[in-house]
PDB file of C-alpha atoms in Angstrom:
ATOM      1  CA  MET A   1      90.554 113.034 109.738  1.00 91.00           C
ATOM      2  CA  GLN A   2      86.953 112.079 109.088  1.00 95.00           C
ATOM      3  CA  CYS A   3      85.446 108.956 107.509  1.00 97.00           C
ATOM      4  CA  SER A   4      85.285 109.028 103.824  1.00 96.00           C
ATOM      5  CA  LYS A   5      81.442 107.538 103.936  1.00 95.00           C
ATOM      6  CA  CYS A   6      80.544 109.289 106.912  1.00 92.00           C
ATOM      7  CA  ARG A   7      81.369 112.223 109.788  1.00 90.00           C
ATOM      8  CA  ARG A   8      82.955 110.037 112.180  1.00 96.00           C
ATOM      9  CA  GLU A   9      86.493 110.146 113.026  1.00 97.00           C
ATOM     10  CA  ALA A  10      88.422 107.731 111.045  1.00 97.00           C
ATOM     11  CA  VAL A  11      90.324 104.703 112.384  1.00 97.00           C
ATOM     12  CA  ILE A  12      92.259 103.721 109.495  1.00 97.00           C
ATOM     13  CA  TYR A  13      93.434 104.756 106.169  1.00 97.00           C
ATOM     14  CA  GLN A  14      93.532 102.212 103.281  1.00 95.00           C
ATOM     15  CA  ARG A  15      95.865 103.548 100.958  1.00 92.00           C
ATOM     16  CA  TYR A  16      94.781 100.785  98.439  1.00 92.00           C
ATOM     17  CA  SER A  17      91.663 102.103  98.193  1.00 94.00           C
ATOM     18  CA  GLY A  18      92.259 105.767  99.086  1.00 94.00           C
ATOM     19  CA  LEU A  19      89.477 105.551 101.593  1.00 96.00           C
ATOM     20  CA  HIS A  20      89.391 106.803 105.479  1.00 97.00           C
ATOM     21  CA  LEU A  21      87.001 104.595 107.574  1.00 98.00           C
ATOM     22  CA  CYS A  22      85.609 104.901 110.908  1.00 98.00           C
ATOM     23  CA  GLU A  23      85.159 101.703 113.245  1.00 97.00           C
ATOM     24  CA  GLN A  24      81.746 101.349 112.149  1.00 97.00           C
ATOM     25  CA  HIS A  25      82.570 101.388 108.210  1.00 98.00           C
ATOM     26  CA  PHE A  26      85.735  99.547 108.818  1.00 98.00           C
ATOM     27  CA  ASN A  27      84.037  96.579 110.410  1.00 98.00           C
ATOM     28  CA  ARG A  28      81.690  96.586 107.602  1.00 98.00           C
ATOM     29  CA  ASP A  29      84.486  96.547 105.147  1.00 98.00           C
ATOM     30  CA  PHE A  30      86.655  93.974 107.136  1.00 98.00           C
ATOM     31  CA  GLU A  31      83.833  91.289 107.389  1.00 98.00           C
ATOM     32  CA  ALA A  32      82.427  91.616 103.805  1.00 98.00           C
ATOM     33  CA  LYS A  33      85.910  91.091 102.541  1.00 98.00           C
ATOM     34  CA  ALA A  34      85.994  87.704 104.681  1.00 98.00           C
ATOM     35  CA  LYS A  35      82.378  86.649 104.112  1.00 98.00           C
ATOM     36  CA  ARG A  36      83.084  87.049 100.141  1.00 97.00           C
ATOM     37  CA  ALA A  37      86.074  84.743 100.265  1.00 97.00           C
ATOM     38  CA  ILE A  38      84.180  82.255 102.076  1.00 97.00           C
ATOM     39  CA  ARG A  39      81.234  82.504 100.057  1.00 97.00           C
ATOM     40  CA  GLU A  40      83.312  82.242  96.399  1.00 94.00           C
ATOM     41  CA  HIS A  41      85.459  79.408  97.755  1.00 94.00           C
ATOM     42  CA  ARG A  42      82.696  77.689  99.426  1.00 94.00           C
ATOM     43  CA  TRP A  43      84.409  77.141 102.345  1.00 96.00           C
ATOM     44  CA  ILE A  44      81.978  76.511 105.068  1.00 97.00           C
ATOM     45  CA  GLU A  45      78.844  74.371 104.351  1.00 96.00           C
ATOM     46  CA  SER A  46      75.833  72.867 106.544  1.00 96.00           C
ATOM     47  CA  GLY A  47      77.053  70.212 108.547  1.00 96.00           C
ATOM     48  CA  ASP A  48      80.423  71.453 108.864  1.00 97.00           C
ATOM     49  CA  THR A  49      82.577  71.203 112.218  1.00 97.00           C
ATOM     50  CA  VAL A  50      84.781  74.112 111.841  1.00 98.00           C
ATOM     51  CA  ALA A  51      87.941  74.309 114.145  1.00 97.00           C
ATOM     52  CA  VAL A  52      90.004  77.528 114.498  1.00 97.00           C
ATOM     53  CA  ALA A  53      93.799  76.929 114.915  1.00 95.00           C
ATOM     54  CA  LEU A  54      93.966  79.407 117.758  1.00 95.00           C
ATOM     55  CA  SER A  55      97.718  80.447 119.031  1.00 91.00           C
ATOM     56  CA  GLY A  56      96.534  83.311 121.060  1.00 91.00           C
ATOM     57  CA  GLY A  57      97.861  85.746 118.535  1.00 92.00           C
ATOM     58  CA  LYS A  58      96.201  88.530 116.860  1.00 94.00           C
ATOM     59  CA  ASP A  59      95.381  86.722 113.518  1.00 96.00           C
ATOM     60  CA  SER A  60      94.064  83.861 114.935  1.00 96.00           C
ATOM     61  CA  SER A  61      92.083  85.316 117.768  1.00 97.00           C
ATOM     62  CA  ALA A  62      90.495  87.710 115.390  1.00 98.00           C
ATOM     63  CA  VAL A  63      89.504  84.673 113.038  1.00 98.00           C
ATOM     64  CA  LEU A  64      87.870  83.146 116.070  1.00 98.00           C
ATOM     65  CA  PHE A  65      85.847  86.116 117.034  1.00 97.00           C
ATOM     66  CA  PHE A  66      84.778  86.731 113.233  1.00 98.00           C
ATOM     67  CA  LEU A  67      83.617  83.127 112.843  1.00 98.00           C
ATOM     68  CA  HIS A  68      81.821  83.096 116.279  1.00 97.00           C
ATOM     69  CA  ARG A  69      80.060  86.185 115.215  1.00 96.00           C
ATOM     70  CA  LEU A  70      79.004  84.759 111.866  1.00 96.00           C
ATOM     71  CA  LEU A  71      78.508  81.155 112.795  1.00 95.00           C
ATOM     72  CA  GLY A  72      77.322  81.782 116.537  1.00 90.00           C
ATOM     73  CA  GLU A  73      73.638  81.380 115.894  1.00 90.00           C
ATOM     74  CA  ARG A  74      73.715  78.757 113.306  1.00 92.00           C
ATOM     75  CA  ARG A  75      72.762  75.326 114.545  1.00 93.00           C
ATOM     76  CA  ASP A  76      74.131  73.692 111.433  1.00 96.00           C
ATOM     77  CA  VAL A  77      77.607  74.399 112.026  1.00 97.00           C
ATOM     78  CA  ARG A  78      79.825  73.742 114.996  1.00 96.00           C
ATOM     79  CA  LEU A  79      82.603  75.464 115.757  1.00 97.00           C
ATOM     80  CA  MET A  80      85.567  74.638 118.185  1.00 97.00           C
ATOM     81  CA  VAL A  81      89.384  75.718 118.949  1.00 97.00           C
ATOM     82  CA  ILE A  82      92.473  73.613 118.555  1.00 97.00           C
ATOM     83  CA  THR A  83      95.763  74.920 120.162  1.00 95.00           C
ATOM     84  CA  VAL A  84      99.072  73.200 119.448  1.00 94.00           C
ATOM     85  CA  ASP A  85     102.167  74.166 122.290  1.00 94.00           C
ATOM     86  CA  GLU A  86     105.380  73.802 120.194  1.00 94.00           C
ATOM     87  CA  GLY A  87     107.484  73.961 123.595  1.00 92.00           C
ATOM     88  CA  ILE A  88     108.979  77.738 123.325  1.00 91.00           C
ATOM     89  CA  GLY A  89     110.084  79.060 126.533  1.00 87.00           C
ATOM     90  CA  GLY A  90     108.081  82.107 127.483  1.00 82.00           C
ATOM     91  CA  TYR A  91     106.046  82.112 124.156  1.00 83.00           C
ATOM     92  CA  ARG A  92     102.684  81.133 123.528  1.00 77.00           C
ATOM     93  CA  ASP A  93     101.133  80.198 126.831  1.00 83.00           C
ATOM     94  CA  PRO A  94      98.193  77.866 125.608  1.00 88.00           C
ATOM     95  CA  GLY A  95      96.416  79.321 128.708  1.00 90.00           C
ATOM     96  CA  ARG A  96      96.006  82.344 126.825  1.00 91.00           C
ATOM     97  CA  ALA A  97      94.359  80.769 124.162  1.00 93.00           C
ATOM     98  CA  ARG A  98      91.884  78.947 126.232  1.00 95.00           C
ATOM     99  CA  ALA A  99      91.013  82.214 128.002  1.00 95.00           C
ATOM    100  CA  ILE A 100      90.065  83.665 124.405  1.00 95.00           C
ATOM    101  CA  ALA A 101      88.114  80.843 123.770  1.00 96.00           C
ATOM    102  CA  ASP A 102      86.313  80.653 127.274  1.00 96.00           C
ATOM    103  CA  ARG A 103      85.434  84.148 126.418  1.00 95.00           C
ATOM    104  CA  VAL A 104      83.236  83.568 123.144  1.00 94.00           C
ATOM    105  CA  GLY A 105      82.084  80.016 124.693  1.00 95.00           C
ATOM    106  CA  VAL A 106      83.687  77.643 122.036  1.00 96.00           C
ATOM    107  CA  PRO A 107      85.174  74.479 123.010  1.00 96.00           C
ATOM    108  CA  TRP A 108      88.914  74.022 123.180  1.00 96.00           C
ATOM    109  CA  VAL A 109      91.440  71.161 122.638  1.00 96.00           C
ATOM    110  CA  THR A 110      95.198  71.319 122.920  1.00 95.00           C
ATOM    111  CA  ALA A 111      98.171  69.034 122.012  1.00 94.00           C
ATOM    112  CA  THR A 112     101.949  69.622 122.400  1.00 95.00           C
ATOM    113  CA  PHE A 113     105.042  68.257 120.832  1.00 95.00           C
ATOM    114  CA  ALA A 114     106.352  67.334 123.836  1.00 95.00           C
ATOM    115  CA  GLU A 115     103.695  64.659 124.239  1.00 95.00           C
ATOM    116  CA  ALA A 116     103.275  64.215 120.494  1.00 94.00           C
ATOM    117  CA  TYR A 117     106.786  63.980 119.500  1.00 94.00           C
ATOM    118  CA  GLY A 118     108.784  63.895 122.491  1.00 94.00           C
ATOM    119  CA  ILE A 119     110.805  66.984 121.395  1.00 93.00           C
ATOM    120  CA  THR A 120     110.140  70.720 121.792  1.00 94.00           C
ATOM    121  CA  LEU A 121     110.990  73.169 119.323  1.00 93.00           C
ATOM    122  CA  ASP A 122     113.467  74.777 121.881  1.00 93.00           C
ATOM    123  CA  THR A 123     115.545  71.505 121.842  1.00 93.00           C
ATOM    124  CA  ILE A 124     115.175  71.584 117.986  1.00 91.00           C
ATOM    125  CA  VAL A 125     116.534  74.798 117.899  1.00 90.00           C
ATOM    126  CA  ALA A 126     119.265  73.906 120.089  1.00 90.00           C
ATOM    127  CA  ARG A 127     120.418  71.032 118.014  1.00 90.00           C
ATOM    128  CA  LYS A 128     119.654  72.555 114.400  1.00 86.00           C
ATOM    129  CA  GLY A 129     119.989  76.392 115.034  1.00 82.00           C
ATOM    130  CA  THR A 130     117.211  78.531 113.859  1.00 78.00           C
ATOM    131  CA  GLY A 131     118.026  78.859 110.026  1.00 76.00           C
ATOM    132  CA  LEU A 132     115.354  76.027 109.543  1.00 78.00           C
ATOM    133  CA  SER A 133     113.073  76.562 112.358  1.00 82.00           C
ATOM    134  CA  CYS A 134     110.254  77.525 110.699  1.00 81.00           C
ATOM    135  CA  SER A 135     110.158  74.912 108.241  1.00 82.00           C
ATOM    136  CA  TYR A 136     110.543  72.152 110.974  1.00 88.00           C
ATOM    137  CA  CYS A 137     108.101  73.454 113.169  1.00 90.00           C
ATOM    138  CA  GLY A 138     105.524  74.137 110.481  1.00 87.00           C
ATOM    139  CA  VAL A 139     105.812  70.317 109.011  1.00 90.00           C
ATOM    140  CA  LEU A 140     105.367  69.371 112.697  1.00 93.00           C
ATOM    141  CA  ARG A 141     102.680  71.555 113.482  1.00 92.00           C
ATOM    142  CA  ARG A 142     100.487  71.032 110.535  1.00 90.00           C
ATOM    143  CA  ALA A 143     100.621  67.078 111.249  1.00 92.00           C
ATOM    144  CA  LEU A 144      99.830  67.334 114.899  1.00 95.00           C
ATOM    145  CA  MET A 145      96.868  69.793 114.243  1.00 93.00           C
ATOM    146  CA  ASN A 146      95.461  67.436 111.491  1.00 93.00           C
ATOM    147  CA  ARG A 147      95.808  64.199 113.946  1.00 93.00           C
ATOM    148  CA  ILE A 148      93.746  66.200 116.609  1.00 94.00           C
ATOM    149  CA  ALA A 149      91.225  67.394 114.036  1.00 93.00           C
ATOM    150  CA  ARG A 150      90.305  64.205 112.656  1.00 92.00           C
ATOM    151  CA  GLU A 151      89.960  62.820 116.043  1.00 93.00           C
ATOM    152  CA  GLU A 152      87.580  65.660 116.812  1.00 95.00           C
ATOM    153  CA  GLY A 153      85.556  65.198 113.852  1.00 95.00           C
ATOM    154  CA  VAL A 154      86.451  68.420 112.348  1.00 96.00           C
ATOM    155  CA  THR A 155      85.700  69.336 108.738  1.00 96.00           C
ATOM    156  CA  LYS A 156      87.265  72.293 107.990  1.00 96.00           C
ATOM    157  CA  PHE A 157      90.315  73.836 109.560  1.00 95.00           C
ATOM    158  CA  ALA A 158      90.185  77.718 110.029  1.00 97.00           C
ATOM    159  CA  TYR A 159      93.795  79.604 110.022  1.00 95.00           C
ATOM    160  CA  GLY A 160      94.120  83.531 110.542  1.00 94.00           C
ATOM    161  CA  PHE A 161      96.462  83.508 107.554  1.00 95.00           C
ATOM    162  CA  ASN A 162      96.217  87.156 105.968  1.00 97.00           C
ATOM    163  CA  LEU A 163      97.024  88.885 102.884  1.00 97.00           C
ATOM    164  CA  ASP A 164     100.432  89.581 103.859  1.00 96.00           C
ATOM    165  CA  ASP A 165     100.861  85.867 104.931  1.00 94.00           C
ATOM    166  CA  GLU A 166      99.743  84.718 101.660  1.00 95.00           C
ATOM    167  CA  ALA A 167     101.661  87.270  99.464  1.00 96.00           C
ATOM    168  CA  GLN A 168     104.990  86.554 101.299  1.00 94.00           C
ATOM    169  CA  SER A 169     104.726  82.818 100.587  1.00 92.00           C
ATOM    170  CA  VAL A 170     104.139  83.436  96.919  1.00 94.00           C
ATOM    171  CA  LEU A 171     107.217  85.485  96.767  1.00 94.00           C
ATOM    172  CA  MET A 172     109.222  83.016  98.973  1.00 91.00           C
ATOM    173  CA  ASN A 173     108.351  80.298  96.443  1.00 91.00           C
ATOM    174  CA  ALA A 174     109.564  82.327  93.439  1.00 93.00           C
ATOM    175  CA  LEU A 175     112.573  83.337  95.106  1.00 91.00           C
ATOM    176  CA  ARG A 176     113.508  79.679  95.737  1.00 88.00           C
ATOM    177  CA  GLY A 177     112.274  78.474  92.333  1.00 92.00           C
ATOM    178  CA  ASP A 178     110.061  76.213  93.854  1.00 88.00           C
ATOM    179  CA  ALA A 179     107.663  75.596  91.045  1.00 90.00           C
ATOM    180  CA  GLU A 180     105.859  72.686  92.570  1.00 86.00           C
ATOM    181  CA  ARG A 181     104.546  74.857  95.352  1.00 84.00           C
ATOM    182  CA  LEU A 182     103.765  77.738  93.108  1.00 87.00           C
ATOM    183  CA  THR A 183     101.662  75.538  90.810  1.00 84.00           C
ATOM    184  CA  ARG A 184     100.302  72.895  93.660  1.00 78.00           C
ATOM    185  CA  PRO A 185      96.304  72.571  93.203  1.00 72.00           C
ATOM    186  CA  MET A 186      94.245  74.662  95.946  1.00 65.00           C
ATOM    187  CA  ARG A 187      92.958  71.516  97.366  1.00 63.00           C
ATOM    188  CA  GLU A 188      93.821  69.127 100.360  1.00 63.00           C
ATOM    189  CA  ALA A 189      95.236  65.717  99.995  1.00 65.00           C
ATOM    190  CA  GLU A 190      92.610  62.689 100.882  1.00 68.00           C
ATOM    191  CA  GLY A 191      93.238  62.463 104.782  1.00 76.00           C
ATOM    192  CA  MET A 192      93.917  65.927 105.308  1.00 84.00           C
ATOM    193  CA  VAL A 193      91.416  68.297 106.846  1.00 92.00           C
ATOM    194  CA  PRO A 194      90.609  70.954 104.483  1.00 93.00           C
ATOM    195  CA  ARG A 195      92.052  74.514 105.222  1.00 93.00           C
ATOM    196  CA  ILE A 196      90.167  77.696 105.022  1.00 96.00           C
ATOM    197  CA  LYS A 197      91.489  81.154 105.109  1.00 97.00           C
ATOM    198  CA  PRO A 198      88.951  83.906 105.621  1.00 97.00           C
ATOM    199  CA  PHE A 199      91.483  86.752 105.846  1.00 98.00           C
ATOM    200  CA  MET A 200      93.643  85.854 102.852  1.00 96.00           C
ATOM    201  CA  TYR A 201      92.522  89.149 101.079  1.00 97.00           C
ATOM    202  CA  ILE A 202      92.958  91.184 104.141  1.00 98.00           C
ATOM    203  CA  PRO A 203      96.239  93.187 104.968  1.00 97.00           C
ATOM    204  CA  GLU A 204      97.763  92.115 108.132  1.00 96.00           C
ATOM    205  CA  ARG A 205      97.489  95.681 109.699  1.00 96.00           C
ATOM    206  CA  GLU A 206      93.562  95.748 109.225  1.00 98.00           C
ATOM    207  CA  VAL A 207      93.571  92.269 110.973  1.00 97.00           C
ATOM    208  CA  ALA A 208      95.531  93.728 113.880  1.00 97.00           C
ATOM    209  CA  LEU A 209      92.853  96.496 113.975  1.00 98.00           C
ATOM    210  CA  TYR A 210      89.979  94.256 114.048  1.00 98.00           C
ATOM    211  CA  ALA A 211      91.605  92.156 116.946  1.00 97.00           C
ATOM    212  CA  PHE A 212      92.182  95.396 118.922  1.00 97.00           C
ATOM    213  CA  LEU A 213      88.644  96.449 118.500  1.00 97.00           C
ATOM    214  CA  HIS A 214      87.357  93.084 119.548  1.00 97.00           C
ATOM    215  CA  VAL A 215      89.114  90.926 121.421  1.00 96.00           C
ATOM    216  CA  GLU A 216      91.032  90.926 124.732  1.00 93.00           C
ATOM    217  CA  GLY A 217      94.082  89.325 125.864  1.00 91.00           C
ATOM    218  CA  PHE A 218      95.731  88.156 122.716  1.00 92.00           C
ATOM    219  CA  ASP A 219      99.319  87.860 122.524  1.00 87.00           C
ATOM    220  CA  LEU A 220     101.431  90.758 120.670  1.00 84.00           C
ATOM    221  CA  ALA A 221     104.640  88.960 120.803  1.00 80.00           C
ATOM    222  CA  GLY A 222     106.254  87.235 117.865  1.00 79.00           C
ATOM    223  CA  CYS A 223     108.183  83.927 117.683  1.00 82.00           C
ATOM    224  CA  PRO A 224     111.406  84.399 118.819  1.00 84.00           C
ATOM    225  CA  TYR A 225     112.809  82.088 116.411  1.00 82.00           C
ATOM    226  CA  ALA A 226     111.010  83.569 113.297  1.00 73.00           C
ATOM    227  CA  GLY A 227     113.719  86.526 112.670  1.00 62.00           C
ATOM    228  CA  ASP A 228     116.300  84.417 111.043  1.00 57.00           C
ATOM    229  CA  ALA A 229     113.709  82.811 108.452  1.00 65.00           C
ATOM    230  CA  LEU A 230     113.450  83.394 104.859  1.00 74.00           C
ATOM    231  CA  ARG A 231     109.907  84.917 105.441  1.00 78.00           C
ATOM    232  CA  GLY A 232     111.385  87.675 107.600  1.00 78.00           C
ATOM    233  CA  ASP A 233     113.481  88.934 104.780  1.00 86.00           C
ATOM    234  CA  VAL A 234     110.715  88.445 102.352  1.00 90.00           C
ATOM    235  CA  ARG A 235     108.297  90.552 104.530  1.00 90.00           C
ATOM    236  CA  GLY A 236     111.069  93.438 104.767  1.00 91.00           C
ATOM    237  CA  ILE A 237     111.392  93.358 100.839  1.00 93.00           C
ATOM    238  CA  LEU A 238     107.724  93.345 100.519  1.00 95.00           C
ATOM    239  CA  ASP A 239     106.424  95.944 102.741  1.00 94.00           C
ATOM    240  CA  GLU A 240     109.106  98.539 101.571  1.00 94.00           C
ATOM    241  CA  TYR A 241     108.195  97.615  97.709  1.00 94.00           C
ATOM    242  CA  THR A 242     104.125  97.659  98.579  1.00 94.00           C
ATOM    243  CA  TYR A 243     104.613 101.073 100.376  1.00 92.00           C
ATOM    244  CA  ARG A 244     105.448 102.609  97.056  1.00 93.00           C
ATOM    245  CA  HIS A 245     103.023  99.942  95.205  1.00 94.00           C
ATOM    246  CA  PRO A 246      99.974  99.641  97.347  1.00 92.00           C
ATOM    247  CA  ALA A 247      98.394  96.778  95.315  1.00 93.00           C
ATOM    248  CA  THR A 248     101.569  94.283  95.052  1.00 95.00           C
ATOM    249  CA  LYS A 249     100.248  92.243  97.739  1.00 96.00           C
ATOM    250  CA  TYR A 250      97.066  91.859  96.138  1.00 95.00           C
ATOM    251  CA  SER A 251      98.713  91.002  92.795  1.00 96.00           C
ATOM    252  CA  LEU A 252     100.864  88.312  94.370  1.00 96.00           C
ATOM    253  CA  VAL A 253      98.062  86.464  95.870  1.00 95.00           C
ATOM    254  CA  ASN A 254      95.934  86.491  92.708  1.00 94.00           C
ATOM    255  CA  LEU A 255      98.910  85.761  90.731  1.00 94.00           C
ATOM    256  CA  GLY A 256      99.300  82.320  93.187  1.00 92.00           C
ATOM    257  CA  GLU A 257      95.772  81.519  92.779  1.00 91.00           C
ATOM    258  CA  THR A 258      96.093  81.950  88.988  1.00 91.00           C
ATOM    259  CA  LEU A 259      99.183  79.520  88.598  1.00 90.00           C
ATOM    260  CA  ARG A 260      97.261  76.844  91.051  1.00 83.00           C
ATOM    261  CA  GLU A 261      93.776  77.149  88.918  1.00 70.00           C
ATOM    262  CA  PRO A 262      94.793  74.821  86.020  1.00 53.00           C
ATOM    263  CA  ALA A 263      95.637  71.949  88.097  1.00 47.00           C
ATOM    264  CA  LYS A 264      92.477  72.341  90.551  1.00 46.00           C
ATOM    265  CA  ASN A 265      90.797  69.138  89.049  1.00 46.00           C
ATOM    266  CA  HIS A 266      93.830  66.962  89.335  1.00 46.00           C
ATOM    267  CA  THR A 267      93.643  64.192  91.769  1.00 45.00           C
ATOM    268  CA  GLU A 268      96.034  61.842  93.032  1.00 50.00           C
ATOM    269  CA  GLY A 269      95.567  58.859  95.115  1.00 52.00           C
ATOM    270  CA  LEU A 270      95.979  58.399  98.766  1.00 57.00           C
ATOM    271  CA  ARG A 271      99.413  57.715  99.887  1.00 69.00           C
ATOM    272  CA  VAL A 272      99.987  56.505 103.587  1.00 74.00           C
ATOM    273  CA  CYS A 273     103.202  56.842 105.432  1.00 75.00           C
ATOM    274  CA  GLU A 274     104.744  53.319 106.241  1.00 73.00           C
ATOM    275  CA  ARG A 275     105.994  54.514 109.455  1.00 75.00           C
ATOM    276  CA  CYS A 276     103.348  56.716 111.158  1.00 77.00           C
ATOM    277  CA  GLY A 277     100.152  55.665 109.045  1.00 72.00           C
ATOM    278  CA  GLU A 278      99.544  59.542 107.969  1.00 74.00           C
ATOM    279  CA  PRO A 279      98.292  60.810 104.777  1.00 72.00           C
ATOM    280  CA  CYS A 280     101.250  62.236 102.821  1.00 67.00           C
ATOM    281  CA  GLY A 281     102.181  62.846  99.375  1.00 55.00           C
ATOM    282  CA  LYS A 282     105.567  60.887  97.502  1.00 53.00           C
ATOM    283  CA  ILE A 283     106.970  60.919 101.281  1.00 60.00           C
ATOM    284  CA  CYS A 284     106.058  61.762 104.964  1.00 77.00           C
ATOM    285  CA  ARG A 285     107.754  65.035 105.576  1.00 77.00           C
ATOM    286  CA  THR A 286     106.781  64.813 109.248  1.00 84.00           C
ATOM    287  CA  CYS A 287     108.818  61.763 109.798  1.00 82.00           C
ATOM    288  CA  GLN A 288     111.510  63.066 107.845  1.00 83.00           C
ATOM    289  CA  VAL A 289     111.646  66.043 110.168  1.00 84.00           C
ATOM    290  CA  LEU A 290     111.638  64.001 113.208  1.00 85.00           C
ATOM    291  CA  ASP A 291     114.507  61.783 111.861  1.00 84.00           C
ATOM    292  CA  GLU A 292     116.583  64.879 111.283  1.00 84.00           C
ATOM    293  CA  VAL A 293     115.840  66.842 114.379  1.00 84.00           C
ATOM    294  CA  ARG A 294     116.590  64.049 116.819  1.00 81.00           C
ATOM    295  CA  LYS A 295     119.882  63.522 115.367  1.00 76.00           C
ATOM    296  CA  GLY A 296     122.263  65.907 117.653  1.00 63.00           C
ATOM    297  CA  GLY A 297     124.565  68.466 115.942  1.00 55.00           C
TER     298      GLY A 297
END
């Protein structure tokens, strides 16, 4: 099939746009969307130190390549990489992430659950099962990433979250009836390093293609504990529905942003956990999770 914009062979068909795109026009379209997201949200400014949360998978590897291409020549913005090893046997080798960072010449820092918390995700799952593995891991990982980022002087944290991830989160919160999360303002609490998501309007399959075209050695394996989580169920439901209604994921992401918009100027004072000293909302969820997972059975 030929590209809709030229006569080259197409590498992808976008069902939501009706376009066949060759590699050159795909790259232009992809990077234009990511740049527009950064521009509209004012995510990167002069003087920023941007850290990519690099797992070594396709999404984070792709966002590192993109940001290096975007920021590599700028002297007023620093780019680095932070990798967290959750402690999952046979999964997410930190050496893979380091190799990807080294190829683009970006400084790399790592941390582990074992050193930071004295427990690994494998141990947590052995004690608690896989039902809440993503919830436990997410809380502990975010807290550790934020701690390392502050120590490194990071001002923005870049994640590889894509359109599918964002749409799934909105639908998950709706299915849980979690009005607080659906309407939570699009801001970071004081003491938390702000997160940016350049790929939030780009479908997962396009992020995967971009990674295949530009990055060597990224990990294709998914987390072995993610299959039993709610997100896995939501992914299947959403993918099936989106096949018949291609704009569904965009609609969900736009809905999520709209619901959070009225509260965007709301601010709340800094709260600090009495136990660990980390910034938190009403209560430090990290300490709660550690209490839960350290208990046997």
